């Protein structure tokens, strides 16, 4: 079984400030971890993923996330927020194998607001 | 990567009717999934549709309500049957990229039931 918890349904930052979106997961098997972004009235876009290897992964638009197994976390960061980053962000987990391979479990989402 | 299209992109339907959503992928894929995103909510997996086998449904979803077809490796349909306003959601299909570990999503079908 797997689950995802995103801490904070709404996060507000000033333009140029650090963005930190928190994600903790629970998985009975080694996980694949993902961050997706959804702009209003648009589909899901993959920001970044962790499967194996380096635990610090870089994605599009300057975002990065670090897989910390001991903390079961996969927090998303960006050093400097831009107005265009305003969107809803979803953390997701999938088992790396087994009968549920490929099935994504999503967190509840975090709406990021960027103030000028 | 995979490019996924869905039809229709949106629809407004009356309660009691059914709507079939089509999902087309530009390459052959084994695993396809259908998700639902209710208003203001996250995504929930409805079912897995693998070619050559019956769809497998997640807890809370049943075949009579959400029948799925998967006639080949590039196409799938999801039918929302006997609709009620609670079925108003965005329905998304996705495919698993296998070794790449990525899952690609279609643009979604926005369904409103009145």
Coordinates of C-alpha atoms in Angstrom, one line a residue:
Chain A
X1 CA 0.0 0.0 0.0
X2 CA 1.1 3.5 -0.6
X3 CA 0.1 7.0 0.4
X4 CA 1.2 10.6 -0.1
X5 CA 0.8 13.5 2.2
X6 CA 1.4 17.1 1.0
X7 CA 1.8 19.5 3.9
X8 CA 0.0 22.7 3.2
X9 CA -2.9 22.9 0.7
X10 CA -1.9 26.5 0.0
X11 CA 1.6 28.1 0.0
X12 CA 2.1 31.8 -0.7
X13 CA 5.5 33.3 -1.5
X14 CA 6.8 36.6 -2.9
X15 CA 8.4 36.7 -6.3
X16 CA 12.1 35.9 -6.0
X17 CA 11.7 34.0 -2.7
X18 CA 12.4 30.4 -2.1
X19 CA 9.7 27.9 -3.0
X20 CA 9.4 24.8 -0.7
X21 CA 6.5 22.4 -1.2
X22 CA 6.6 19.4 1.2
X23 CA 5.8 15.8 0.3
X24 CA 6.0 12.7 2.5
X25 CA 5.1 9.3 1.3
X26 CA 4.5 5.8 2.6
X27 CA 5.2 2.8 0.5
X28 CA 5.7 -0.9 1.4
X29 CA 8.1 -1.3 -1.6
X30 CA 10.8 0.9 -3.1
X31 CA 9.0 3.9 -4.7
X32 CA 9.2 5.9 -7.8
X33 CA 8.4 9.6 -6.9
X34 CA 7.0 12.4 -9.0
X35 CA 6.1 16.0 -8.9
X36 CA 3.5 17.2 -11.4
X37 CA 2.2 20.7 -12.0
X38 CA -1.3 21.7 -13.2
X39 CA -2.0 25.1 -14.5
X40 CA -5.7 26.3 -14.4
X41 CA -7.8 24.5 -16.8
X42 CA -4.8 22.5 -18.2
X43 CA -3.6 19.0 -18.0
X44 CA -0.8 17.6 -15.8
X45 CA 2.8 18.3 -16.6
X46 CA 5.7 16.3 -15.2
X47 CA 8.2 18.5 -13.3
X48 CA 10.6 15.8 -12.2
X49 CA 10.9 12.2 -11.1
X50 CA 13.0 10.0 -8.9
X51 CA 13.4 6.4 -9.9
X52 CA 16.9 5.3 -9.0
X53 CA 20.4 6.7 -8.6
X54 CA 21.1 10.3 -7.5
X55 CA 18.7 11.4 -4.8
X56 CA 18.8 15.0 -5.8
X57 CA 16.8 15.3 -9.1
X58 CA 16.5 18.4 -11.2
X59 CA 13.5 19.1 -13.3
X60 CA 12.1 21.7 -15.6
X61 CA 11.6 25.4 -14.8
X62 CA 14.4 25.4 -12.2
X63 CA 12.7 23.0 -9.8
X64 CA 14.5 20.3 -8.0
X65 CA 13.6 17.7 -5.3
X66 CA 15.6 15.5 -3.0
X67 CA 14.6 11.9 -2.1
X68 CA 15.3 11.2 1.5
X69 CA 14.6 7.6 2.3
X70 CA 15.2 8.0 6.1
X71 CA 12.6 10.8 6.2
X72 CA 10.3 9.3 3.6
X73 CA 10.2 12.7 2.0
X74 CA 10.5 14.2 -1.5
X75 CA 10.2 18.0 -1.0
X76 CA 10.1 20.2 -4.1
X77 CA 12.2 23.4 -4.1
X78 CA 13.0 26.3 -6.3
X79 CA 15.5 29.0 -5.3
X80 CA 13.6 32.0 -6.7
X81 CA 9.9 32.0 -7.4
X82 CA 8.5 33.5 -10.6
X83 CA 5.0 34.7 -11.2
X84 CA 4.6 32.0 -13.8
X85 CA 5.1 29.3 -11.1
X86 CA 1.6 30.0 -9.7
X87 CA -0.2 26.7 -10.2
X88 CA -1.2 23.6 -8.3
X89 CA 1.5 21.0 -7.6
X90 CA 0.9 17.3 -7.0
X91 CA 3.3 14.8 -5.5
X92 CA 2.8 11.2 -6.5
X93 CA 4.2 7.8 -5.8
X94 CA 4.3 4.5 -7.6
X95 CA 5.8 1.2 -6.6
X96 CA 9.0 0.4 -8.5
X97 CA 7.7 -3.2 -9.1
X98 CA 5.1 -5.7 -8.2
X99 CA 1.4 -5.9 -9.2
X100 CA 0.8 -2.2 -8.6
X101 CA 3.7 -1.1 -10.9
X102 CA 2.7 2.0 -12.7
X103 CA -0.2 2.9 -10.5
X104 CA 0.2 6.4 -9.2
X105 CA -1.1 7.6 -5.8
X106 CA -1.4 11.3 -5.6
X107 CA -1.2 13.7 -2.8
X108 CA -4.0 16.3 -2.2
X109 CA -2.1 19.0 -4.1
X110 CA -0.6 22.3 -3.0
X111 CA -1.7 25.5 -4.6
X112 CA 1.2 27.9 -5.0
X113 CA 0.5 31.6 -5.1
X114 CA 3.3 34.0 -6.0
X115 CA 2.9 37.7 -5.0
X116 CA 4.7 40.5 -6.8
Chain B
X1 CA 7.7 10.1 -24.6
X2 CA 4.1 9.6 -25.6
X3 CA 1.5 12.0 -27.0
X4 CA -2.0 11.3 -25.8
X5 CA -5.2 12.7 -27.1
X6 CA -8.7 12.5 -25.6
X7 CA -12.1 13.0 -27.0
X8 CA -14.3 14.8 -26.2
X9 CA -12.3 17.6 -24.4
X10 CA -15.5 18.5 -22.5
X11 CA -19.1 17.7 -22.4
X12 CA -22.3 18.6 -20.6
X13 CA -24.6 15.7 -20.1
X14 CA -28.0 15.0 -18.5
X15 CA -28.3 12.7 -15.5
X16 CA -29.1 9.1 -16.4
X17 CA -27.2 9.2 -19.7
X18 CA -23.8 7.7 -20.6
X19 CA -20.7 9.2 -22.1
X20 CA -17.8 7.3 -23.7
X21 CA -14.4 9.0 -23.6
X22 CA -11.8 8.0 -26.1
X23 CA -8.0 7.9 -25.5
X24 CA -5.5 7.6 -28.3
X25 CA -1.8 7.2 -27.9
X26 CA 0.8 7.9 -30.6
X27 CA 2.8 4.7 -29.8
X28 CA 2.1 1.2 -28.7
X29 CA 1.9 0.9 -24.9
X30 CA 1.1 -2.0 -22.6
X31 CA -0.3 -0.2 -19.6
X32 CA -3.0 2.4 -19.7
X33 CA -4.7 4.0 -16.8
X34 CA -7.8 6.0 -16.2
X35 CA -8.0 8.6 -13.5
X36 CA -10.7 10.9 -12.1
X37 CA -10.2 14.4 -10.7
X38 CA -13.3 15.7 -9.0
X39 CA -13.7 19.4 -8.6
X40 CA -11.0 20.8 -6.3
X41 CA -9.7 17.4 -5.6
X42 CA -6.6 15.3 -6.4
X43 CA -6.5 12.5 -8.9
X44 CA -7.8 9.1 -8.1
X45 CA -7.1 5.9 -10.1
X46 CA -10.2 4.3 -11.5
X47 CA -8.8 1.3 -13.3
X48 CA -5.9 -0.2 -15.2
X49 CA -6.5 -1.2 -18.8
X50 CA -4.0 -3.6 -20.3
X51 CA -4.5 -4.9 -23.9
X52 CA -5.7 -8.5 -24.0
X53 CA -7.0 -8.7 -20.5
X54 CA -10.0 -7.4 -18.5
X55 CA -9.6 -4.0 -16.9
X56 CA -8.8 -4.1 -13.2
X57 CA -10.7 -1.6 -11.0
X58 CA -9.6 0.1 -7.8
X59 CA -11.7 0.0 -4.7
X60 CA -14.8 2.1 -5.1
X61 CA -15.1 1.7 -8.8
X62 CA -17.0 -1.0 -10.6
X63 CA -17.2 -2.2 -14.2
X64 CA -21.0 -1.6 -14.5
X65 CA -20.5 2.1 -13.8
X66 CA -17.2 2.6 -15.6
X67 CA -16.8 0.0 -18.4
X68 CA -13.5 0.1 -20.2
X69 CA -12.4 -1.2 -23.5
X70 CA -8.8 -1.8 -24.7
X71 CA -9.0 -3.1 -28.3
X72 CA -5.4 -2.5 -29.2
X73 CA -2.1 -1.1 -27.9
X74 CA -2.9 2.5 -28.8
X75 CA -6.5 3.0 -27.9
X76 CA -8.9 2.8 -25.0
X77 CA -12.3 4.0 -24.0
X78 CA -13.9 4.7 -20.7
X79 CA -17.7 4.9 -20.4
X80 CA -19.3 6.8 -17.5
X81 CA -22.7 5.1 -17.2
X82 CA -26.0 6.3 -15.8
X83 CA -24.5 9.6 -14.8
X84 CA -25.3 11.7 -11.8
X85 CA -24.1 15.1 -10.8
X86 CA -21.5 13.4 -8.6
X87 CA -19.8 12.1 -11.7
X88 CA -18.9 15.7 -12.8
X89 CA -15.1 15.5 -12.9
X90 CA -12.1 15.6 -15.2
X91 CA -11.3 12.2 -16.6
X92 CA -7.7 11.6 -17.6
X93 CA -6.1 8.7 -19.3
X94 CA -2.4 8.0 -18.9
X95 CA 0.2 5.6 -20.1
X96 CA 3.2 4.2 -18.3
X97 CA 6.6 4.8 -19.9
X98 CA 8.0 1.5 -18.6
X99 CA 11.7 1.7 -18.1
X100 CA 11.7 5.5 -18.2
X101 CA 9.6 5.5 -15.0
X102 CA 7.4 8.2 -16.5
X103 CA 3.7 8.3 -16.8
X104 CA 2.2 10.5 -19.5
X105 CA -1.2 12.1 -19.2
X106 CA -3.7 13.1 -21.7
X107 CA -5.3 16.6 -21.6
X108 CA -8.4 15.3 -19.8
X109 CA -12.1 15.3 -20.5
X110 CA -14.1 17.8 -18.4
X111 CA -17.5 16.3 -17.7
X112 CA -20.4 18.2 -16.3
X113 CA -23.6 16.3 -15.4
X114 CA -26.8 18.4 -14.9

